[in-house]
């Protein structure tokens, strides 16, 4: 099994679930694109507006990324899910 360079270089992964203010998506997305730790951003249906996948080299780097994301103008609430063990990955 070969790991992509981003996975092997940044093995600590998390998902941030974000609620944002109405009409702030363009600004929030622009700021998230600037963050190296952000791998992907998905819009969702339901109470959560965005699902953000994060990868970091260390827990300290992950902590900084999560704090930065939570402080983005337009983000009203966030929940962090730290990935522990991958049980299935078909990518």
PDB file of N, CA and C in Angstrom:
ATOM      1  N   UNK A   1       0.826  -1.170   0.000  1.00  0.00           N
ATOM      2  CA  UNK A   1       0.000   0.000   0.000  1.00  0.00           C
ATOM      3  C   UNK A   1       0.877   1.242   0.000  1.00  0.00           C
ATOM      4  N   UNK A   2       0.632   2.179  -0.918  1.00  0.00           N
ATOM      5  CA  UNK A   2       1.389   3.425  -0.986  1.00  0.00           C
ATOM      6  C   UNK A   2       0.564   4.549  -0.386  1.00  0.00           C
ATOM      7  N   UNK A   3       1.217   5.334   0.419  1.00  0.00           N
ATOM      8  CA  UNK A   3       0.548   6.486   0.991  1.00  0.00           C
ATOM      9  C   UNK A   3       0.915   7.720   0.189  1.00  0.00           C
ATOM     10  N   UNK A   4      -0.051   8.581  -0.040  1.00  0.00           N
ATOM     11  CA  UNK A   4       0.224   9.846  -0.716  1.00  0.00           C
ATOM     12  C   UNK A   4       1.126  10.701   0.152  1.00  0.00           C
ATOM     13  N   UNK A   5       1.828  11.637  -0.456  1.00  0.00           N
ATOM     14  CA  UNK A   5       2.778  12.459   0.284  1.00  0.00           C
ATOM     15  C   UNK A   5       2.096  13.252   1.395  1.00  0.00           C
ATOM     16  N   UNK A   6       0.865  13.739   1.171  1.00  0.00           N
ATOM     17  CA  UNK A   6       0.201  14.527   2.209  1.00  0.00           C
ATOM     18  C   UNK A   6      -0.177  13.654   3.399  1.00  0.00           C
ATOM     19  N   UNK A   7      -0.545  12.402   3.156  1.00  0.00           N
ATOM     20  CA  UNK A   7      -0.915  11.508   4.251  1.00  0.00           C
ATOM     21  C   UNK A   7       0.305  11.144   5.072  1.00  0.00           C
ATOM     22  N   UNK A   8       1.398  10.770   4.447  1.00  0.00           N
ATOM     23  CA  UNK A   8       2.583  10.365   5.184  1.00  0.00           C
ATOM     24  C   UNK A   8       3.260  11.550   5.862  1.00  0.00           C
ATOM     25  N   UNK A   9       3.180  12.737   5.279  1.00  0.00           N
ATOM     26  CA  UNK A   9       3.804  13.914   5.866  1.00  0.00           C
ATOM     27  C   UNK A   9       2.957  14.514   6.978  1.00  0.00           C
ATOM     28  N   UNK A  10       1.641  14.311   6.917  1.00  0.00           N
ATOM     29  CA  UNK A  10       0.725  14.881   7.908  1.00  0.00           C
ATOM     30  C   UNK A  10      -0.247  13.790   8.374  1.00  0.00           C
ATOM     31  N   UNK A  11       0.203  12.920   9.281  1.00  0.00           N
ATOM     32  CA  UNK A  11      -0.588  11.746   9.641  1.00  0.00           C
ATOM     33  C   UNK A  11      -1.743  12.001  10.605  1.00  0.00           C
ATOM     34  N   UNK A  12      -1.774  13.128  11.284  1.00  0.00           N
ATOM     35  CA  UNK A  12      -2.839  13.401  12.241  1.00  0.00           C
ATOM     36  C   UNK A  12      -3.979  14.092  11.499  1.00  0.00           C
ATOM     37  N   UNK A  13      -5.151  13.495  11.574  1.00  0.00           N
ATOM     38  CA  UNK A  13      -6.274  13.988  10.775  1.00  0.00           C
ATOM     39  C   UNK A  13      -7.477  14.288  11.663  1.00  0.00           C
ATOM     40  N   UNK A  14      -8.283  15.240  11.201  1.00  0.00           N
ATOM     41  CA  UNK A  14      -9.495  15.616  11.922  1.00  0.00           C
ATOM     42  C   UNK A  14     -10.520  16.146  10.935  1.00  0.00           C
ATOM     43  N   UNK A  15     -11.755  16.190  11.386  1.00  0.00           N
ATOM     44  CA  UNK A  15     -12.833  16.821  10.641  1.00  0.00           C
ATOM     45  C   UNK A  15     -13.408  17.916  11.527  1.00  0.00           C
ATOM     46  N   UNK A  16     -13.578  19.102  10.965  1.00  0.00           N
ATOM     47  CA  UNK A  16     -14.226  20.194  11.682  1.00  0.00           C
ATOM     48  C   UNK A  16     -15.587  20.429  11.047  1.00  0.00           C
ATOM     49  N   UNK A  17     -16.616  20.450  11.868  1.00  0.00           N
ATOM     50  CA  UNK A  17     -17.975  20.724  11.415  1.00  0.00           C
ATOM     51  C   UNK A  17     -18.273  22.175  11.757  1.00  0.00           C
ATOM     52  N   UNK A  18     -18.595  22.974  10.743  1.00  0.00           N
ATOM     53  CA  UNK A  18     -18.758  24.405  10.956  1.00  0.00           C
ATOM     54  C   UNK A  18     -20.168  24.878  10.677  1.00  0.00           C
ATOM     55  N   UNK A  19     -20.645  25.757  11.528  1.00  0.00           N
ATOM     56  CA  UNK A  19     -21.859  26.519  11.258  1.00  0.00           C
ATOM     57  C   UNK A  19     -21.382  27.933  10.936  1.00  0.00           C
ATOM     58  N   UNK A  20     -21.927  28.520   9.860  1.00  0.00           N
ATOM     59  CA  UNK A  20     -21.500  29.861   9.466  1.00  0.00           C
ATOM     60  C   UNK A  20     -22.704  30.789   9.346  1.00  0.00           C
ATOM     61  N   UNK A  21     -22.423  32.087   9.431  1.00  0.00           N
ATOM     62  CA  UNK A  21     -23.467  33.092   9.269  1.00  0.00           C
ATOM     63  C   UNK A  21     -23.956  33.080   7.827  1.00  0.00           C
ATOM     64  N   UNK A  22     -25.228  33.436   7.627  1.00  0.00           N
ATOM     65  CA  UNK A  22     -25.748  33.502   6.250  1.00  0.00           C
ATOM     66  C   UNK A  22     -24.919  34.434   5.373  1.00  0.00           C
ATOM     67  N   UNK A  23     -24.744  34.062   4.141  1.00  0.00           N
ATOM     68  CA  UNK A  23     -24.052  34.843   3.115  1.00  0.00           C
ATOM     69  C   UNK A  23     -22.566  35.084   3.389  1.00  0.00           C
ATOM     70  N   UNK A  24     -21.943  34.278   4.253  1.00  0.00           N
ATOM     71  CA  UNK A  24     -20.515  34.450   4.517  1.00  0.00           C
ATOM     72  C   UNK A  24     -19.662  33.357   3.869  1.00  0.00           C
ATOM     73  N   UNK A  25     -20.302  32.446   3.133  1.00  0.00           N
ATOM     74  CA  UNK A  25     -19.562  31.321   2.545  1.00  0.00           C
ATOM     75  C   UNK A  25     -18.351  31.767   1.719  1.00  0.00           C
ATOM     76  N   UNK A  26     -18.473  32.743   0.808  1.00  0.00           N
ATOM     77  CA  UNK A  26     -17.299  33.110   0.007  1.00  0.00           C
ATOM     78  C   UNK A  26     -16.100  33.555   0.852  1.00  0.00           C
ATOM     79  N   UNK A  27     -16.338  34.361   1.874  1.00  0.00           N
ATOM     80  CA  UNK A  27     -15.238  34.821   2.722  1.00  0.00           C
ATOM     81  C   UNK A  27     -14.654  33.717   3.574  1.00  0.00           C
ATOM     82  N   UNK A  28     -15.512  32.873   4.130  1.00  0.00           N
ATOM     83  CA  UNK A  28     -15.040  31.744   4.948  1.00  0.00           C
ATOM     84  C   UNK A  28     -14.219  30.794   4.076  1.00  0.00           C
ATOM     85  N   UNK A  29     -14.720  30.486   2.902  1.00  0.00           N
ATOM     86  CA  UNK A  29     -14.014  29.570   2.004  1.00  0.00           C
ATOM     87  C   UNK A  29     -12.669  30.153   1.578  1.00  0.00           C
ATOM     88  N   UNK A  30     -12.615  31.450   1.291  1.00  0.00           N
ATOM     89  CA  UNK A  30     -11.352  32.095   0.910  1.00  0.00           C
ATOM     90  C   UNK A  30     -10.317  31.957   2.020  1.00  0.00           C
ATOM     91  N   UNK A  31     -10.751  32.132   3.265  1.00  0.00           N
ATOM     92  CA  UNK A  31      -9.815  32.010   4.392  1.00  0.00           C
ATOM     93  C   UNK A  31      -9.382  30.557   4.590  1.00  0.00           C
ATOM     94  N   UNK A  32     -10.297  29.609   4.475  1.00  0.00           N
ATOM     95  CA  UNK A  32      -9.945  28.199   4.634  1.00  0.00           C
ATOM     96  C   UNK A  32      -8.950  27.750   3.572  1.00  0.00           C
ATOM     97  N   UNK A  33      -9.080  28.280   2.356  1.00  0.00           N
ATOM     98  CA  UNK A  33      -8.149  27.928   1.267  1.00  0.00           C
ATOM     99  C   UNK A  33      -6.722  28.355   1.578  1.00  0.00           C
ATOM    100  N   UNK A  34      -6.550  29.346   2.440  1.00  0.00           N
ATOM    101  CA  UNK A  34      -5.217  29.846   2.794  1.00  0.00           C
ATOM    102  C   UNK A  34      -4.507  28.967   3.816  1.00  0.00           C
ATOM    103  N   UNK A  35      -5.225  28.093   4.470  1.00  0.00           N
ATOM    104  CA  UNK A  35      -4.657  27.282   5.541  1.00  0.00           C
ATOM    105  C   UNK A  35      -4.091  25.982   4.996  1.00  0.00           C
ATOM    106  N   UNK A  36      -2.808  25.782   5.183  1.00  0.00           N
ATOM    107  CA  UNK A  36      -2.126  24.593   4.665  1.00  0.00           C
ATOM    108  C   UNK A  36      -2.716  23.295   5.198  1.00  0.00           C
ATOM    109  N   UNK A  37      -3.177  23.310   6.435  1.00  0.00           N
ATOM    110  CA  UNK A  37      -3.689  22.089   7.056  1.00  0.00           C
ATOM    111  C   UNK A  37      -5.045  21.662   6.499  1.00  0.00           C
ATOM    112  N   UNK A  38      -5.750  22.568   5.833  1.00  0.00           N
ATOM    113  CA  UNK A  38      -7.069  22.239   5.294  1.00  0.00           C
ATOM    114  C   UNK A  38      -6.904  21.467   3.989  1.00  0.00           C
ATOM    115  N   UNK A  39      -7.399  20.230   3.965  1.00  0.00           N
ATOM    116  CA  UNK A  39      -7.309  19.384   2.771  1.00  0.00           C
ATOM    117  C   UNK A  39      -8.537  19.495   1.886  1.00  0.00           C
ATOM    118  N   UNK A  40      -9.714  19.574   2.494  1.00  0.00           N
ATOM    119  CA  UNK A  40     -10.946  19.650   1.703  1.00  0.00           C
ATOM    120  C   UNK A  40     -12.028  20.350   2.508  1.00  0.00           C
ATOM    121  N   UNK A  41     -12.976  20.930   1.763  1.00  0.00           N
ATOM    122  CA  UNK A  41     -14.133  21.590   2.368  1.00  0.00           C
ATOM    123  C   UNK A  41     -15.361  21.139   1.589  1.00  0.00           C
ATOM    124  N   UNK A  42     -16.370  20.673   2.308  1.00  0.00           N
ATOM    125  CA  UNK A  42     -17.614  20.214   1.688  1.00  0.00           C
ATOM    126  C   UNK A  42     -18.787  20.967   2.289  1.00  0.00           C
ATOM    127  N   UNK A  43     -19.735  21.383   1.449  1.00  0.00           N
ATOM    128  CA  UNK A  43     -20.994  21.889   1.982  1.00  0.00           C
ATOM    129  C   UNK A  43     -21.835  20.686   2.354  1.00  0.00           C
ATOM    130  N   UNK A  44     -22.730  20.886   3.322  1.00  0.00           N
ATOM    131  CA  UNK A  44     -23.568  19.781   3.782  1.00  0.00           C
ATOM    132  C   UNK A  44     -25.008  20.256   3.932  1.00  0.00           C
ATOM    133  N   UNK A  45     -25.915  19.313   4.080  1.00  0.00           N
ATOM    134  CA  UNK A  45     -27.298  19.656   4.405  1.00  0.00           C
ATOM    135  C   UNK A  45     -27.488  19.401   5.895  1.00  0.00           C
ATOM    136  N   UNK A  46     -28.464  20.056   6.485  1.00  0.00           N
ATOM    137  CA  UNK A  46     -28.702  19.881   7.906  1.00  0.00           C
ATOM    138  C   UNK A  46     -28.185  21.055   8.710  1.00  0.00           C
ATOM    139  N   UNK A  47     -27.958  20.841   9.986  1.00  0.00           N
ATOM    140  CA  UNK A  47     -27.570  21.938  10.868  1.00  0.00           C
ATOM    141  C   UNK A  47     -26.132  22.402  10.648  1.00  0.00           C
ATOM    142  N   UNK A  48     -25.301  21.563  10.075  1.00  0.00           N
ATOM    143  CA  UNK A  48     -23.905  21.900   9.797  1.00  0.00           C
ATOM    144  C   UNK A  48     -23.815  22.448   8.376  1.00  0.00           C
ATOM    145  N   UNK A  49     -23.074  23.541   8.201  1.00  0.00           N
ATOM    146  CA  UNK A  49     -22.928  24.156   6.880  1.00  0.00           C
ATOM    147  C   UNK A  49     -21.728  23.624   6.105  1.00  0.00           C
ATOM    148  N   UNK A  50     -20.600  23.426   6.798  1.00  0.00           N
ATOM    149  CA  UNK A  50     -19.373  22.981   6.129  1.00  0.00           C
ATOM    150  C   UNK A  50     -18.711  21.859   6.914  1.00  0.00           C
ATOM    151  N   UNK A  51     -18.136  20.927   6.177  1.00  0.00           N
ATOM    152  CA  UNK A  51     -17.333  19.855   6.756  1.00  0.00           C
ATOM    153  C   UNK A  51     -15.915  20.037   6.216  1.00  0.00           C
ATOM    154  N   UNK A  52     -14.966  20.256   7.119  1.00  0.00           N
ATOM    155  CA  UNK A  52     -13.592  20.576   6.749  1.00  0.00           C
ATOM    156  C   UNK A  52     -12.678  19.432   7.170  1.00  0.00           C
ATOM    157  N   UNK A  53     -11.919  18.888   6.232  1.00  0.00           N
ATOM    158  CA  UNK A  53     -10.939  17.847   6.538  1.00  0.00           C
ATOM    159  C   UNK A  53      -9.588  18.505   6.748  1.00  0.00           C
ATOM    160  N   UNK A  54      -8.937  18.149   7.846  1.00  0.00           N
ATOM    161  CA  UNK A  54      -7.675  18.763   8.249  1.00  0.00           C
ATOM    162  C   UNK A  54      -6.625  17.666   8.418  1.00  0.00           C
ATOM    163  N   UNK A  55      -5.387  17.975   8.027  1.00  0.00           N
ATOM    164  CA  UNK A  55      -4.272  17.057   8.257  1.00  0.00           C
ATOM    165  C   UNK A  55      -3.120  17.859   8.854  1.00  0.00           C
ATOM    166  N   UNK A  56      -2.448  17.275   9.855  1.00  0.00           N
ATOM    167  CA  UNK A  56      -1.362  17.969  10.550  1.00  0.00           C
ATOM    168  C   UNK A  56      -0.214  17.016  10.843  1.00  0.00           C
ATOM    169  N   UNK A  57       0.952  17.599  11.061  1.00  0.00           N
ATOM    170  CA  UNK A  57       2.136  16.814  11.398  1.00  0.00           C
ATOM    171  C   UNK A  57       2.171  16.462  12.883  1.00  0.00           C
ATOM    172  N   UNK A  58       1.674  17.392  13.722  1.00  0.00           N
ATOM    173  CA  UNK A  58       1.725  17.207  15.172  1.00  0.00           C
ATOM    174  C   UNK A  58       0.372  17.605  15.776  1.00  0.00           C
ATOM    175  N   UNK A  59       0.155  17.211  17.017  1.00  0.00           N
ATOM    176  CA  UNK A  59      -1.070  17.628  17.692  1.00  0.00           C
ATOM    177  C   UNK A  59      -1.071  19.138  17.923  1.00  0.00           C
ATOM    178  N   UNK A  60       0.110  19.719  18.111  1.00  0.00           N
ATOM    179  CA  UNK A  60       0.203  21.167  18.275  1.00  0.00           C
ATOM    180  C   UNK A  60      -0.234  21.878  16.999  1.00  0.00           C
ATOM    181  N   UNK A  61       0.198  21.379  15.844  1.00  0.00           N
ATOM    182  CA  UNK A  61      -0.201  21.956  14.559  1.00  0.00           C
ATOM    183  C   UNK A  61      -1.705  21.815  14.346  1.00  0.00           C
ATOM    184  N   UNK A  62      -2.250  20.680  14.734  1.00  0.00           N
ATOM    185  CA  UNK A  62      -3.686  20.468  14.630  1.00  0.00           C
ATOM    186  C   UNK A  62      -4.438  21.446  15.525  1.00  0.00           C
ATOM    187  N   UNK A  63      -3.952  21.641  16.724  1.00  0.00           N
ATOM    188  CA  UNK A  63      -4.573  22.567  17.670  1.00  0.00           C
ATOM    189  C   UNK A  63      -4.611  23.988  17.101  1.00  0.00           C
ATOM    190  N   UNK A  64      -3.514  24.429  16.519  1.00  0.00           N
ATOM    191  CA  UNK A  64      -3.444  25.764  15.911  1.00  0.00           C
ATOM    192  C   UNK A  64      -4.429  25.865  14.752  1.00  0.00           C
ATOM    193  N   UNK A  65      -4.477  24.840  13.912  1.00  0.00           N
ATOM    194  CA  UNK A  65      -5.393  24.847  12.766  1.00  0.00           C
ATOM    195  C   UNK A  65      -6.843  24.936  13.226  1.00  0.00           C
ATOM    196  N   UNK A  66      -7.207  24.155  14.228  1.00  0.00           N
ATOM    197  CA  UNK A  66      -8.589  24.170  14.727  1.00  0.00           C
ATOM    198  C   UNK A  66      -8.938  25.520  15.353  1.00  0.00           C
ATOM    199  N   UNK A  67      -8.000  26.102  16.106  1.00  0.00           N
ATOM    200  CA  UNK A  67      -8.227  27.425  16.690  1.00  0.00           C
ATOM    201  C   UNK A  67      -8.386  28.483  15.608  1.00  0.00           C
ATOM    202  N   UNK A  68      -7.561  28.397  14.574  1.00  0.00           N
ATOM    203  CA  UNK A  68      -7.620  29.359  13.470  1.00  0.00           C
ATOM    204  C   UNK A  68      -8.948  29.249  12.731  1.00  0.00           C
ATOM    205  N   UNK A  69      -9.368  28.026  12.462  1.00  0.00           N
ATOM    206  CA  UNK A  69     -10.645  27.807  11.770  1.00  0.00           C
ATOM    207  C   UNK A  69     -11.803  28.347  12.608  1.00  0.00           C
ATOM    208  N   UNK A  70     -11.795  28.088  13.895  1.00  0.00           N
ATOM    209  CA  UNK A  70     -12.861  28.564  14.767  1.00  0.00           C
ATOM    210  C   UNK A  70     -12.932  30.079  14.863  1.00  0.00           C
ATOM    211  N   UNK A  71     -11.811  30.754  14.597  1.00  0.00           N
ATOM    212  CA  UNK A  71     -11.748  32.211  14.687  1.00  0.00           C
ATOM    213  C   UNK A  71     -12.037  32.913  13.360  1.00  0.00           C
ATOM    214  N   UNK A  72     -12.282  32.166  12.296  1.00  0.00           N
ATOM    215  CA  UNK A  72     -12.548  32.772  10.984  1.00  0.00           C
ATOM    216  C   UNK A  72     -13.832  33.599  11.062  1.00  0.00           C
ATOM    217  N   UNK A  73     -13.777  34.827  10.527  1.00  0.00           N
ATOM    218  CA  UNK A  73     -14.974  35.672  10.478  1.00  0.00           C
ATOM    219  C   UNK A  73     -16.084  34.953   9.731  1.00  0.00           C
ATOM    220  N   UNK A  74     -17.249  34.879  10.336  1.00  0.00           N
ATOM    221  CA  UNK A  74     -18.384  34.196   9.728  1.00  0.00           C
ATOM    222  C   UNK A  74     -18.671  32.844  10.338  1.00  0.00           C
ATOM    223  N   UNK A  75     -17.691  32.237  11.006  1.00  0.00           N
ATOM    224  CA  UNK A  75     -17.905  30.949  11.676  1.00  0.00           C
ATOM    225  C   UNK A  75     -18.573  31.225  13.025  1.00  0.00           C
ATOM    226  N   UNK A  76     -19.745  30.671  13.227  1.00  0.00           N
ATOM    227  CA  UNK A  76     -20.478  30.901  14.471  1.00  0.00           C
ATOM    228  C   UNK A  76     -20.342  29.762  15.472  1.00  0.00           C
ATOM    229  N   UNK A  77     -20.036  28.562  14.983  1.00  0.00           N
ATOM    230  CA  UNK A  77     -19.868  27.421  15.874  1.00  0.00           C
ATOM    231  C   UNK A  77     -19.060  26.358  15.152  1.00  0.00           C
ATOM    232  N   UNK A  78     -18.313  25.578  15.919  1.00  0.00           N
ATOM    233  CA  UNK A  78     -17.537  24.490  15.317  1.00  0.00           C
ATOM    234  C   UNK A  78     -17.484  23.306  16.271  1.00  0.00           C
ATOM    235  N   UNK A  79     -17.326  22.141  15.674  1.00  0.00           N
ATOM    236  CA  UNK A  79     -17.142  20.899  16.429  1.00  0.00           C
ATOM    237  C   UNK A  79     -16.021  20.134  15.757  1.00  0.00           C
ATOM    238  N   UNK A  80     -15.081  19.640  16.546  1.00  0.00           N
ATOM    239  CA  UNK A  80     -13.923  18.926  16.008  1.00  0.00           C
ATOM    240  C   UNK A  80     -14.039  17.432  16.270  1.00  0.00           C
ATOM    241  N   UNK A  81     -13.766  16.653  15.251  1.00  0.00           N
ATOM    242  CA  UNK A  81     -13.751  15.196  15.362  1.00  0.00           C
ATOM    243  C   UNK A  81     -12.345  14.729  14.986  1.00  0.00           C
ATOM    244  N   UNK A  82     -11.588  14.257  15.959  1.00  0.00           N
ATOM    245  CA  UNK A  82     -10.222  13.798  15.710  1.00  0.00           C
ATOM    246  C   UNK A  82     -10.286  12.352  15.233  1.00  0.00           C
ATOM    247  N   UNK A  83      -9.657  12.057  14.098  1.00  0.00           N
ATOM    248  CA  UNK A  83      -9.665  10.700  13.559  1.00  0.00           C
ATOM    249  C   UNK A  83      -8.690   9.851  14.361  1.00  0.00           C
ATOM    250  N   UNK A  84      -9.146   8.722  14.855  1.00  0.00           N
ATOM    251  CA  UNK A  84      -8.299   7.845  15.661  1.00  0.00           C
ATOM    252  C   UNK A  84      -7.792   6.659  14.836  1.00  0.00           C
ATOM    253  N   UNK A  85      -8.676   5.768  14.428  1.00  0.00           N
ATOM    254  CA  UNK A  85      -8.297   4.590  13.668  1.00  0.00           C
ATOM    255  C   UNK A  85      -9.157   4.500  12.418  1.00  0.00           C
ATOM    256  N   UNK A  86      -8.521   4.226  11.293  1.00  0.00           N
ATOM    257  CA  UNK A  86      -9.277   4.039  10.045  1.00  0.00           C
ATOM    258  C   UNK A  86      -9.662   2.568   9.953  1.00  0.00           C
ATOM    259  N   UNK A  87     -10.952   2.316   9.911  1.00  0.00           N
ATOM    260  CA  UNK A  87     -11.459   0.952   9.808  1.00  0.00           C
ATOM    261  C   UNK A  87     -11.692   0.520   8.379  1.00  0.00           C
ATOM    262  N   UNK A  88     -11.932   1.506   7.494  1.00  0.00           N
ATOM    263  CA  UNK A  88     -12.142   1.215   6.070  1.00  0.00           C
ATOM    264  C   UNK A  88     -11.794   2.446   5.268  1.00  0.00           C
ATOM    265  N   UNK A  89     -11.010   2.297   4.231  1.00  0.00           N
ATOM    266  CA  UNK A  89     -10.648   3.422   3.348  1.00  0.00           C
ATOM    267  C   UNK A  89     -10.537   2.880   1.932  1.00  0.00           C
ATOM    268  N   UNK A  90     -11.489   3.201   1.091  1.00  0.00           N
ATOM    269  CA  UNK A  90     -11.505   2.701  -0.281  1.00  0.00           C
ATOM    270  C   UNK A  90     -10.976   3.694  -1.296  1.00  0.00           C
ATOM    271  N   UNK A  91     -10.347   4.765  -0.814  1.00  0.00           N
ATOM    272  CA  UNK A  91      -9.766   5.747  -1.745  1.00  0.00           C
ATOM    273  C   UNK A  91      -8.586   5.187  -2.467  1.00  0.00           C
TER     274      UNK A  91
END
